[in-house]
């Protein structure tokens, strides 16, 4: 039963809908990173071979999640970044962190596969590749391409590399 709730949580994190944009978000916790900074449209094309449309940004401030969703002709590439700097005040004051969210989801998938060399920690579970790096919880979803571990690894490594560049600016 616990796994069902975790899968539902993952689903809500990955496919947030509606217009949840927050204008002018700022936080004492630091700069808000945009997920498109972690994987550009051109990088998405190079790594997957798909000429995606510009990404659509979706947000879920309650958990500090921003998504960049690239789509074209049924192909999907989604990059998520969960960060303290984007979490709403209630979540931050309640002690929720990207790491606590990551660990809660990882706990439901104890035997999940890993990809060596991607982030500080990672696992593959519903939704794709889940990565913990420098206090950020990153997700990479490739839709039907998710079964291709080489592409998942390449995208995950690029996202982590780009995080390193932009989080220190």
GROMACS .gro file of C-alpha atoms in nm:
model
  169
    1UNK     CA    1   0.000   0.000   0.000
    2UNK     CA    2   0.289   0.237   0.079
    3UNK     CA    3   0.425   0.203  -0.275
    4UNK     CA    4   0.089   0.303  -0.419
    5UNK     CA    5   0.097   0.630  -0.222
    6UNK     CA    6   0.457   0.695  -0.327
    7UNK     CA    7   0.372   0.633  -0.692
    8UNK     CA    8   0.080   0.875  -0.660
    9UNK     CA    9   0.315   1.133  -0.507
   10UNK     CA   10   0.561   1.084  -0.791
   11UNK     CA   11   0.281   1.121  -1.042
   12UNK     CA   12   0.169   1.446  -0.887
   13UNK     CA   13   0.526   1.576  -0.885
   14UNK     CA   14   0.593   1.480  -1.246
   15UNK     CA   15   0.268   1.581  -1.406
   16UNK     CA   16   0.155   1.888  -1.222
   17UNK     CA   17  -0.114   2.059  -1.417
   18UNK     CA   18  -0.292   2.386  -1.439
   19UNK     CA   19  -0.153   2.732  -1.413
   20UNK     CA   20   0.056   2.731  -1.097
   21UNK     CA   21   0.303   2.999  -1.201
   22UNK     CA   22   0.445   3.214  -0.928
   23UNK     CA   23   0.565   3.553  -1.046
   24UNK     CA   24   0.867   3.710  -0.881
   25UNK     CA   25   0.965   3.414  -0.662
   26UNK     CA   26   1.260   3.490  -0.439
   27UNK     CA   27   1.393   3.340  -0.122
   28UNK     CA   28   1.660   3.394   0.135
   29UNK     CA   29   1.760   3.033   0.060
   30UNK     CA   30   1.920   3.141  -0.269
   31UNK     CA   31   1.868   3.179  -0.639
   32UNK     CA   32   1.588   2.982  -0.803
   33UNK     CA   33   1.725   2.766  -1.082
   34UNK     CA   34   1.513   2.716  -1.390
   35UNK     CA   35   1.503   2.358  -1.520
   36UNK     CA   36   1.574   2.477  -1.877
   37UNK     CA   37   1.911   2.596  -1.741
   38UNK     CA   38   1.989   2.232  -1.667
   39UNK     CA   39   1.915   2.104  -2.017
   40UNK     CA   40   1.869   2.333  -2.314
   41UNK     CA   41   1.654   2.253  -2.614
   42UNK     CA   42   1.969   2.201  -2.824
   43UNK     CA   43   2.125   1.968  -2.564
   44UNK     CA   44   1.799   1.769  -2.553
   45UNK     CA   45   1.818   1.725  -2.932
   46UNK     CA   46   2.184   1.622  -2.928
   47UNK     CA   47   2.133   1.366  -2.650
   48UNK     CA   48   1.809   1.211  -2.775
   49UNK     CA   49   1.803   1.275  -3.150
   50UNK     CA   50   1.460   1.441  -3.120
   51UNK     CA   51   1.404   1.803  -3.233
   52UNK     CA   52   1.185   1.901  -2.939
   53UNK     CA   53   0.968   2.211  -2.924
   54UNK     CA   54   1.062   2.476  -2.667
   55UNK     CA   55   0.999   2.351  -2.315
   56UNK     CA   56   0.684   2.419  -2.121
   57UNK     CA   57   0.752   2.511  -1.758
   58UNK     CA   58   0.531   2.372  -1.484
   59UNK     CA   59   0.566   2.450  -1.115
   60UNK     CA   60   0.470   2.310  -0.776
   61UNK     CA   61   0.593   2.559  -0.512
   62UNK     CA   62   0.460   2.353  -0.220
   63UNK     CA   63   0.745   2.107  -0.280
   64UNK     CA   64   0.986   2.345  -0.454
   65UNK     CA   65   0.951   2.173  -0.792
   66UNK     CA   66   1.000   2.330  -1.133
   67UNK     CA   67   0.966   2.118  -1.448
   68UNK     CA   68   1.078   2.176  -1.804
   69UNK     CA   69   0.879   1.954  -2.039
   70UNK     CA   70   1.007   1.909  -2.395
   71UNK     CA   71   0.764   1.739  -2.635
   72UNK     CA   72   0.739   1.658  -3.003
   73UNK     CA   73   0.524   1.406  -3.189
   74UNK     CA   74   0.469   1.187  -2.883
   75UNK     CA   75   0.831   1.204  -2.766
   76UNK     CA   76   0.885   1.346  -2.418
   77UNK     CA   77   1.180   1.469  -2.215
   78UNK     CA   78   1.113   1.618  -1.875
   79UNK     CA   79   1.366   1.774  -1.639
   80UNK     CA   80   1.265   1.853  -1.281
   81UNK     CA   81   1.453   2.043  -1.015
   82UNK     CA   82   1.334   2.052  -0.655
   83UNK     CA   83   1.506   2.326  -0.459
   84UNK     CA   84   1.472   2.494  -0.123
   85UNK     CA   85   1.487   2.838  -0.287
   86UNK     CA   86   1.154   2.768  -0.461
   87UNK     CA   87   0.968   2.598  -0.175
   88UNK     CA   88   0.681   2.782  -0.017
   89UNK     CA   89   0.731   2.918   0.333
   90UNK     CA   90   0.515   2.653   0.500
   91UNK     CA   91   0.725   2.368   0.354
   92UNK     CA   92   1.055   2.533   0.447
   93UNK     CA   93   0.939   2.604   0.801
   94UNK     CA   94   0.811   2.247   0.830
   95UNK     CA   95   1.158   2.112   0.760
   96UNK     CA   96   1.087   1.977   0.412
   97UNK     CA   97   1.397   1.971   0.194
   98UNK     CA   98   1.474   1.835  -0.151
   99UNK     CA   99   1.682   1.567   0.020
  100UNK     CA  100   1.396   1.462   0.251
  101UNK     CA  101   1.163   1.430  -0.048
  102UNK     CA  102   1.424   1.233  -0.244
  103UNK     CA  103   1.492   0.997   0.047
  104UNK     CA  104   1.120   0.939   0.110
  105UNK     CA  105   1.064   0.837  -0.252
  106UNK     CA  106   1.384   0.632  -0.267
  107UNK     CA  107   1.274   0.448   0.048
  108UNK     CA  108   0.978   0.304  -0.139
  109UNK     CA  109   1.208   0.155  -0.405
  110UNK     CA  110   1.477  -0.020  -0.201
  111UNK     CA  111   1.585  -0.249  -0.488
  112UNK     CA  112   1.584   0.022  -0.756
  113UNK     CA  113   1.860   0.019  -1.017
  114UNK     CA  114   2.128   0.288  -1.009
  115UNK     CA  115   2.345   0.453  -1.271
  116UNK     CA  116   2.705   0.490  -1.160
  117UNK     CA  117   2.859   0.836  -1.176
  118UNK     CA  118   2.540   1.043  -1.182
  119UNK     CA  119   2.504   1.288  -0.891
  120UNK     CA  120   2.572   1.220  -0.525
  121UNK     CA  121   2.307   0.946  -0.532
  122UNK     CA  122   2.045   0.826  -0.781
  123UNK     CA  123   1.793   0.556  -0.856
  124UNK     CA  124   1.561   0.454  -1.139
  125UNK     CA  125   1.194   0.425  -1.049
  126UNK     CA  126   0.859   0.527  -1.197
  127UNK     CA  127   0.901   0.861  -1.363
  128UNK     CA  128   1.261   0.796  -1.468
  129UNK     CA  129   1.594   0.881  -1.310
  130UNK     CA  130   1.591   1.042  -0.966
  131UNK     CA  131   1.913   1.224  -0.872
  132UNK     CA  132   2.035   1.390  -0.554
  133UNK     CA  133   2.315   1.642  -0.612
  134UNK     CA  134   2.442   1.920  -0.384
  135UNK     CA  135   2.108   1.948  -0.201
  136UNK     CA  136   1.900   1.953  -0.521
  137UNK     CA  137   1.659   1.674  -0.615
  138UNK     CA  138   1.667   1.632  -0.992
  139UNK     CA  139   1.447   1.415  -1.210
  140UNK     CA  140   1.488   1.305  -1.568
  141UNK     CA  141   1.197   1.145  -1.750
  142UNK     CA  142   1.221   1.030  -2.109
  143UNK     CA  143   0.874   0.893  -2.162
  144UNK     CA  144   0.901   0.593  -2.395
  145UNK     CA  145   1.280   0.640  -2.417
  146UNK     CA  146   1.315   0.576  -2.040
  147UNK     CA  147   1.407   0.214  -2.103
  148UNK     CA  148   1.725   0.326  -2.284
  149UNK     CA  149   1.967   0.341  -1.992
  150UNK     CA  150   2.244   0.497  -2.205
  151UNK     CA  151   2.028   0.797  -2.297
  152UNK     CA  152   1.902   0.825  -1.940
  153UNK     CA  153   2.263   0.826  -1.815
  154UNK     CA  154   2.378   1.081  -2.075
  155UNK     CA  155   2.091   1.319  -1.997
  156UNK     CA  156   2.139   1.271  -1.621
  157UNK     CA  157   2.510   1.345  -1.644
  158UNK     CA  158   2.450   1.659  -1.851
  159UNK     CA  159   2.185   1.784  -1.609
  160UNK     CA  160   2.425   1.735  -1.316
  161UNK     CA  161   2.707   1.905  -1.507
  162UNK     CA  162   2.487   2.204  -1.588
  163UNK     CA  163   2.364   2.220  -1.229
  164UNK     CA  164   2.725   2.259  -1.119
  165UNK     CA  165   2.771   2.552  -1.357
  166UNK     CA  166   2.452   2.739  -1.268
  167UNK     CA  167   2.423   2.676  -0.894
  168UNK     CA  168   2.752   2.851  -0.828
  169UNK     CA  169   2.682   3.165  -1.036
   0.00000   0.00000   0.00000
